[in-house]
């Protein structure tokens, strides 16, 4: 059962984090693009793809691919899978051709309500828009990094069941780190002001006070990007800032994997109500 997905566009113009395709040294990238053959669901292709950080479970169409970031096997006693890597459920080629997809009608109704209203950004007002941002760790300078393209099914709409990403780390109850406030500010400021988003210097100064080691070095590098006469630093199309934010994101990934383990426990607890 798929619990959470996040969507990615197919081309570079549409989405800077699009699925890679094209030539490799010994072939081409394996993709989630539907094959030009008859499938159970036309132009819809469920597939498992091997990537550098682990196997991915993806539902591909001609115009986008849906990366599964939370799922659980109902026919085995396995722990819920949380995060971009799905290791407890692998589709072979024959599985991809044979898989039937069943969609929750509540989710279908919610999706239709968004389609019918071009101004809608959500179907449930939880006050936590950052939870709809994807689990990315690169290209913070691109506008296509910040669309609200992540959603969960009705069984795990509770925010404690949502996997952590760099923008929601500030909501973690297990301790405090000096860059959670920074990344929260990046996400919320860009959601609010889009291409005009700017990072206030005071946020960086506050983070540096509690930082140590490599994190502090990166934060000091960000501070050096500010003009002496300006306390606000552009976020979108700022290549220099992006370089430093990508460094922070790499430092953060081991912690996110660890914190997502607690999310898996929350999902398991919720699903046990229906066992």
mmCIF file with all atom_site columns, N, CA and C in Angstrom, residues 108-154:
data_model
loop_
_atom_site.group_PDB
_atom_site.id
_atom_site.type_symbol
_atom_site.label_atom_id
_atom_site.label_alt_id
_atom_site.label_comp_id
_atom_site.label_asym_id
_atom_site.label_entity_id
_atom_site.label_seq_id
_atom_site.pdbx_PDB_ins_code
_atom_site.Cartn_x
_atom_site.Cartn_y
_atom_site.Cartn_z
_atom_site.occupancy
_atom_site.B_iso_or_equiv
_atom_site.pdbx_formal_charge
_atom_site.auth_seq_id
_atom_site.auth_comp_id
_atom_site.auth_asym_id
_atom_site.auth_atom_id
_atom_site.pdbx_PDB_model_num
ATOM 1   N N  . UNK A 1 108 ? -9.079  10.635 -4.771  1.00 0.00 ? 108 UNK A N  1
ATOM 2   C CA . UNK A 1 108 ? -9.518  11.036 -6.113  1.00 0.00 ? 108 UNK A CA 1
ATOM 3   C C  . UNK A 1 108 ? -10.397 12.277 -6.035  1.00 0.00 ? 108 UNK A C  1
ATOM 4   N N  . UNK A 1 109 ? -11.327 12.274 -5.099  1.00 0.00 ? 109 UNK A N  1
ATOM 5   C CA . UNK A 1 109 ? -12.216 13.432 -4.930  1.00 0.00 ? 109 UNK A CA 1
ATOM 6   C C  . UNK A 1 109 ? -11.422 14.682 -4.579  1.00 0.00 ? 109 UNK A C  1
ATOM 7   N N  . UNK A 1 110 ? -10.432 14.527 -3.694  1.00 0.00 ? 110 UNK A N  1
ATOM 8   C CA . UNK A 1 110 ? -9.598  15.666 -3.307  1.00 0.00 ? 110 UNK A CA 1
ATOM 9   C C  . UNK A 1 110 ? -8.805  16.190 -4.498  1.00 0.00 ? 110 UNK A C  1
ATOM 10  N N  . UNK A 1 111 ? -8.275  15.277 -5.307  1.00 0.00 ? 111 UNK A N  1
ATOM 11  C CA . UNK A 1 111 ? -7.505  15.686 -6.482  1.00 0.00 ? 111 UNK A CA 1
ATOM 12  C C  . UNK A 1 111 ? -8.380  16.442 -7.478  1.00 0.00 ? 111 UNK A C  1
ATOM 13  N N  . UNK A 1 112 ? -9.604  15.980 -7.660  1.00 0.00 ? 112 UNK A N  1
ATOM 14  C CA . UNK A 1 112 ? -10.521 16.658 -8.583  1.00 0.00 ? 112 UNK A CA 1
ATOM 15  C C  . UNK A 1 112 ? -10.854 18.065 -8.100  1.00 0.00 ? 112 UNK A C  1
ATOM 16  N N  . UNK A 1 113 ? -10.936 18.239 -6.779  1.00 0.00 ? 113 UNK A N  1
ATOM 17  C CA . UNK A 1 113 ? -11.254 19.563 -6.250  1.00 0.00 ? 113 UNK A CA 1
ATOM 18  C C  . UNK A 1 113 ? -10.127 20.547 -6.527  1.00 0.00 ? 113 UNK A C  1
ATOM 19  N N  . UNK A 1 114 ? -8.891  20.067 -6.535  1.00 0.00 ? 114 UNK A N  1
ATOM 20  C CA . UNK A 1 114 ? -7.754  20.930 -6.855  1.00 0.00 ? 114 UNK A CA 1
ATOM 21  C C  . UNK A 1 114 ? -7.737  21.254 -8.342  1.00 0.00 ? 114 UNK A C  1
ATOM 22  N N  . UNK A 1 115 ? -8.032  20.258 -9.173  1.00 0.00 ? 115 UNK A N  1
ATOM 23  C CA . UNK A 1 115 ? -8.050  20.471 -10.623 1.00 0.00 ? 115 UNK A CA 1
ATOM 24  C C  . UNK A 1 115 ? -9.089  21.514 -11.010 1.00 0.00 ? 115 UNK A C  1
ATOM 25  N N  . UNK A 1 116 ? -10.230 21.497 -10.329 1.00 0.00 ? 116 UNK A N  1
ATOM 26  C CA . UNK A 1 116 ? -11.319 22.415 -10.681 1.00 0.00 ? 116 UNK A CA 1
ATOM 27  C C  . UNK A 1 116 ? -11.093 23.836 -10.173 1.00 0.00 ? 116 UNK A C  1
ATOM 28  N N  . UNK A 1 117 ? -10.104 24.028 -9.292  1.00 0.00 ? 117 UNK A N  1
ATOM 29  C CA . UNK A 1 117 ? -9.815  25.357 -8.741  1.00 0.00 ? 117 UNK A CA 1
ATOM 30  C C  . UNK A 1 117 ? -8.333  25.655 -8.932  1.00 0.00 ? 117 UNK A C  1
ATOM 31  N N  . UNK A 1 118 ? -8.006  26.485 -9.901  1.00 0.00 ? 118 UNK A N  1
ATOM 32  C CA . UNK A 1 118 ? -6.608  26.758 -10.239 1.00 0.00 ? 118 UNK A CA 1
ATOM 33  C C  . UNK A 1 118 ? -5.858  27.488 -9.126  1.00 0.00 ? 118 UNK A C  1
ATOM 34  N N  . UNK A 1 119 ? -6.574  28.062 -8.165  1.00 0.00 ? 119 UNK A N  1
ATOM 35  C CA . UNK A 1 119 ? -5.922  28.787 -7.070  1.00 0.00 ? 119 UNK A CA 1
ATOM 36  C C  . UNK A 1 119 ? -5.662  27.900 -5.854  1.00 0.00 ? 119 UNK A C  1
ATOM 37  N N  . UNK A 1 120 ? -6.188  26.686 -5.863  1.00 0.00 ? 120 UNK A N  1
ATOM 38  C CA . UNK A 1 120 ? -6.060  25.798 -4.701  1.00 0.00 ? 120 UNK A CA 1
ATOM 39  C C  . UNK A 1 120 ? -4.640  25.263 -4.569  1.00 0.00 ? 120 UNK A C  1
ATOM 40  N N  . UNK A 1 121 ? -4.128  25.232 -3.347  1.00 0.00 ? 121 UNK A N  1
ATOM 41  C CA . UNK A 1 121 ? -2.809  24.671 -3.074  1.00 0.00 ? 121 UNK A CA 1
ATOM 42  C C  . UNK A 1 121 ? -2.875  23.462 -2.151  1.00 0.00 ? 121 UNK A C  1
ATOM 43  N N  . UNK A 1 122 ? -4.044  23.202 -1.573  1.00 0.00 ? 122 UNK A N  1
ATOM 44  C CA . UNK A 1 122 ? -4.179  22.102 -0.635  1.00 0.00 ? 122 UNK A CA 1
ATOM 45  C C  . UNK A 1 122 ? -5.655  21.767 -0.453  1.00 0.00 ? 122 UNK A C  1
ATOM 46  N N  . UNK A 1 123 ? -5.924  20.557 0.040   1.00 0.00 ? 123 UNK A N  1
ATOM 47  C CA . UNK A 1 123 ? -7.303  20.156 0.310   1.00 0.00 ? 123 UNK A CA 1
ATOM 48  C C  . UNK A 1 123 ? -7.570  20.098 1.810   1.00 0.00 ? 123 UNK A C  1
ATOM 49  N N  . UNK A 1 124 ? -6.515  20.193 2.596   1.00 0.00 ? 124 UNK A N  1
ATOM 50  C CA . UNK A 1 124 ? -6.646  20.167 4.049   1.00 0.00 ? 124 UNK A CA 1
ATOM 51  C C  . UNK A 1 124 ? -5.750  21.249 4.632   1.00 0.00 ? 124 UNK A C  1
ATOM 52  N N  . UNK A 1 125 ? -6.326  22.222 5.291   1.00 0.00 ? 125 UNK A N  1
ATOM 53  C CA . UNK A 1 125 ? -5.563  23.343 5.828   1.00 0.00 ? 125 UNK A CA 1
ATOM 54  C C  . UNK A 1 125 ? -4.997  22.989 7.200   1.00 0.00 ? 125 UNK A C  1
ATOM 55  N N  . UNK A 1 126 ? -3.762  22.503 7.213   1.00 0.00 ? 126 UNK A N  1
ATOM 56  C CA . UNK A 1 126 ? -3.098  22.145 8.465   1.00 0.00 ? 126 UNK A CA 1
ATOM 57  C C  . UNK A 1 126 ? -2.138  23.230 8.930   1.00 0.00 ? 126 UNK A C  1
ATOM 58  N N  . UNK A 1 127 ? -1.936  24.246 8.094   1.00 0.00 ? 127 UNK A N  1
ATOM 59  C CA . UNK A 1 127 ? -0.981  25.292 8.431   1.00 0.00 ? 127 UNK A CA 1
ATOM 60  C C  . UNK A 1 127 ? 0.461   24.863 8.263   1.00 0.00 ? 127 UNK A C  1
ATOM 61  N N  . UNK A 1 128 ? 0.680   23.743 7.566   1.00 0.00 ? 128 UNK A N  1
ATOM 62  C CA . UNK A 1 128 ? 2.039   23.217 7.391   1.00 0.00 ? 128 UNK A CA 1
ATOM 63  C C  . UNK A 1 128 ? 2.322   22.966 5.914   1.00 0.00 ? 128 UNK A C  1
ATOM 64  N N  . UNK A 1 129 ? 2.366   24.031 5.136   1.00 0.00 ? 129 UNK A N  1
ATOM 65  C CA . UNK A 1 129 ? 2.601   23.895 3.701   1.00 0.00 ? 129 UNK A CA 1
ATOM 66  C C  . UNK A 1 129 ? 3.953   23.259 3.401   1.00 0.00 ? 129 UNK A C  1
ATOM 67  N N  . UNK A 1 130 ? 4.932   23.480 4.266   1.00 0.00 ? 130 UNK A N  1
ATOM 68  C CA . UNK A 1 130 ? 6.266   22.936 4.003   1.00 0.00 ? 130 UNK A CA 1
ATOM 69  C C  . UNK A 1 130 ? 6.263   21.414 3.943   1.00 0.00 ? 130 UNK A C  1
ATOM 70  N N  . UNK A 1 131 ? 5.248   20.771 4.526   1.00 0.00 ? 131 UNK A N  1
ATOM 71  C CA . UNK A 1 131 ? 5.152   19.312 4.459   1.00 0.00 ? 131 UNK A CA 1
ATOM 72  C C  . UNK A 1 131 ? 4.799   18.836 3.053   1.00 0.00 ? 131 UNK A C  1
ATOM 73  N N  . UNK A 1 132 ? 4.396   19.760 2.186   1.00 0.00 ? 132 UNK A N  1
ATOM 74  C CA . UNK A 1 132 ? 4.089   19.400 0.804   1.00 0.00 ? 132 UNK A CA 1
ATOM 75  C C  . UNK A 1 132 ? 5.284   19.596 -0.123  1.00 0.00 ? 132 UNK A C  1
ATOM 76  N N  . UNK A 1 133 ? 6.402   20.085 0.430   1.00 0.00 ? 133 UNK A N  1
ATOM 77  C CA . UNK A 1 133 ? 7.623   20.205 -0.363  1.00 0.00 ? 133 UNK A CA 1
ATOM 78  C C  . UNK A 1 133 ? 8.306   18.846 -0.458  1.00 0.00 ? 133 UNK A C  1
ATOM 79  N N  . UNK A 1 134 ? 9.035   18.637 -1.537  1.00 0.00 ? 134 UNK A N  1
ATOM 80  C CA . UNK A 1 134 ? 9.634   17.333 -1.791  1.00 0.00 ? 134 UNK A CA 1
ATOM 81  C C  . UNK A 1 134 ? 10.952  17.142 -1.027  1.00 0.00 ? 134 UNK A C  1
ATOM 82  N N  . UNK A 1 135 ? 11.391  15.877 -0.987  1.00 0.00 ? 135 UNK A N  1
ATOM 83  C CA . UNK A 1 135 ? 12.631  15.528 -0.288  1.00 0.00 ? 135 UNK A CA 1
ATOM 84  C C  . UNK A 1 135 ? 13.828  15.744 -1.210  1.00 0.00 ? 135 UNK A C  1
ATOM 85  N N  . UNK A 1 136 ? 14.152  16.990 -1.459  1.00 0.00 ? 136 UNK A N  1
ATOM 86  C CA . UNK A 1 136 ? 15.267  17.304 -2.357  1.00 0.00 ? 136 UNK A CA 1
ATOM 87  C C  . UNK A 1 136 ? 16.481  17.739 -1.534  1.00 0.00 ? 136 UNK A C  1
ATOM 88  N N  . UNK A 1 137 ? 17.638  17.731 -2.151  1.00 0.00 ? 137 UNK A N  1
ATOM 89  C CA . UNK A 1 137 ? 18.842  18.222 -1.470  1.00 0.00 ? 137 UNK A CA 1
ATOM 90  C C  . UNK A 1 137 ? 19.784  18.958 -2.428  1.00 0.00 ? 137 UNK A C  1
ATOM 91  N N  . UNK A 1 138 ? 19.260  19.362 -3.575  1.00 0.00 ? 138 UNK A N  1
ATOM 92  C CA . UNK A 1 138 ? 20.052  20.114 -4.554  1.00 0.00 ? 138 UNK A CA 1
ATOM 93  C C  . UNK A 1 138 ? 19.178  21.164 -5.231  1.00 0.00 ? 138 UNK A C  1
ATOM 94  N N  . UNK A 1 139 ? 19.842  22.071 -5.961  1.00 0.00 ? 139 UNK A N  1
ATOM 95  C CA . UNK A 1 139 ? 19.194  23.068 -6.826  1.00 0.00 ? 139 UNK A CA 1
ATOM 96  C C  . UNK A 1 139 ? 18.222  23.980 -6.067  1.00 0.00 ? 139 UNK A C  1
ATOM 97  N N  . UNK A 1 140 ? 18.676  24.497 -4.963  1.00 0.00 ? 140 UNK A N  1
ATOM 98  C CA . UNK A 1 140 ? 17.853  25.409 -4.167  1.00 0.00 ? 140 UNK A CA 1
ATOM 99  C C  . UNK A 1 140 ? 17.662  26.762 -4.850  1.00 0.00 ? 140 UNK A C  1
ATOM 100 N N  . UNK A 1 141 ? 18.393  26.984 -5.921  1.00 0.00 ? 141 UNK A N  1
ATOM 101 C CA . UNK A 1 141 ? 18.288  28.260 -6.635  1.00 0.00 ? 141 UNK A CA 1
ATOM 102 C C  . UNK A 1 141 ? 17.231  28.244 -7.728  1.00 0.00 ? 141 UNK A C  1
ATOM 103 N N  . UNK A 1 142 ? 16.607  27.096 -7.966  1.00 0.00 ? 142 UNK A N  1
ATOM 104 C CA . UNK A 1 142 ? 15.625  26.990 -9.049  1.00 0.00 ? 142 UNK A CA 1
ATOM 105 C C  . UNK A 1 142 ? 14.195  27.131 -8.525  1.00 0.00 ? 142 UNK A C  1
ATOM 106 N N  . UNK A 1 143 ? 13.347  27.888 -9.224  1.00 0.00 ? 143 UNK A N  1
ATOM 107 C CA . UNK A 1 143 ? 11.936  27.999 -8.823  1.00 0.00 ? 143 UNK A CA 1
ATOM 108 C C  . UNK A 1 143 ? 11.226  26.651 -8.801  1.00 0.00 ? 143 UNK A C  1
ATOM 109 N N  . UNK A 1 144 ? 11.637  25.728 -9.681  1.00 0.00 ? 144 UNK A N  1
ATOM 110 C CA . UNK A 1 144 ? 10.962  24.428 -9.771  1.00 0.00 ? 144 UNK A CA 1
ATOM 111 C C  . UNK A 1 144 ? 11.261  23.521 -8.585  1.00 0.00 ? 144 UNK A C  1
ATOM 112 N N  . UNK A 1 145 ? 12.109  23.975 -7.670  1.00 0.00 ? 145 UNK A N  1
ATOM 113 C CA . UNK A 1 145 ? 12.400  23.199 -6.469  1.00 0.00 ? 145 UNK A CA 1
ATOM 114 C C  . UNK A 1 145 ? 11.277  23.293 -5.443  1.00 0.00 ? 145 UNK A C  1
ATOM 115 N N  . UNK A 1 146 ? 10.429  24.307 -5.550  1.00 0.00 ? 146 UNK A N  1
ATOM 116 C CA . UNK A 1 146 ? 9.495   24.624 -4.468  1.00 0.00 ? 146 UNK A CA 1
ATOM 117 C C  . UNK A 1 146 ? 8.005   24.444 -4.767  1.00 0.00 ? 146 UNK A C  1
ATOM 118 N N  . UNK A 1 147 ? 7.601   23.608 -5.716  1.00 0.00 ? 147 UNK A N  1
ATOM 119 C CA . UNK A 1 147 ? 6.157   23.392 -5.878  1.00 0.00 ? 147 UNK A CA 1
ATOM 120 C C  . UNK A 1 147 ? 5.622   22.487 -4.767  1.00 0.00 ? 147 UNK A C  1
ATOM 121 N N  . UNK A 1 148 ? 4.330   22.599 -4.494  1.00 0.00 ? 148 UNK A N  1
ATOM 122 C CA . UNK A 1 148 ? 3.700   21.769 -3.472  1.00 0.00 ? 148 UNK A CA 1
ATOM 123 C C  . UNK A 1 148 ? 3.269   20.464 -4.125  1.00 0.00 ? 148 UNK A C  1
ATOM 124 N N  . UNK A 1 149 ? 4.174   19.493 -4.157  1.00 0.00 ? 149 UNK A N  1
ATOM 125 C CA . UNK A 1 149 ? 3.964   18.271 -4.944  1.00 0.00 ? 149 UNK A CA 1
ATOM 126 C C  . UNK A 1 149 ? 4.108   16.999 -4.128  1.00 0.00 ? 149 UNK A C  1
ATOM 127 N N  . UNK A 1 150 ? 3.871   17.071 -2.838  1.00 0.00 ? 150 UNK A N  1
ATOM 128 C CA . UNK A 1 150 ? 3.906   15.856 -2.025  1.00 0.00 ? 150 UNK A CA 1
ATOM 129 C C  . UNK A 1 150 ? 2.582   15.712 -1.297  1.00 0.00 ? 150 UNK A C  1
ATOM 130 N N  . UNK A 1 151 ? 2.054   14.491 -1.259  1.00 0.00 ? 151 UNK A N  1
ATOM 131 C CA . UNK A 1 151 ? 0.766   14.258 -0.605  1.00 0.00 ? 151 UNK A CA 1
ATOM 132 C C  . UNK A 1 151 ? 0.729   12.858 -0.004  1.00 0.00 ? 151 UNK A C  1
ATOM 133 N N  . UNK A 1 152 ? -0.064  12.720 1.055   1.00 0.00 ? 152 UNK A N  1
ATOM 134 C CA . UNK A 1 152 ? -0.235  11.434 1.726   1.00 0.00 ? 152 UNK A CA 1
ATOM 135 C C  . UNK A 1 152 ? -1.693  11.019 1.689   1.00 0.00 ? 152 UNK A C  1
ATOM 136 N N  . UNK A 1 153 ? -1.922  9.719  1.796   1.00 0.00 ? 153 UNK A N  1
ATOM 137 C CA . UNK A 1 153 ? -3.271  9.185  1.791   1.00 0.00 ? 153 UNK A CA 1
ATOM 138 C C  . UNK A 1 153 ? -4.001  9.486  3.089   1.00 0.00 ? 153 UNK A C  1
ATOM 139 N N  . UNK A 1 154 ? -5.301  9.217  3.139   1.00 0.00 ? 154 UNK A N  1
ATOM 140 C CA . UNK A 1 154 ? -6.133  9.579  4.297   1.00 0.00 ? 154 UNK A CA 1
ATOM 141 C C  . UNK A 1 154 ? -5.769  8.856  5.584   1.00 0.00 ? 154 UNK A C  1
#
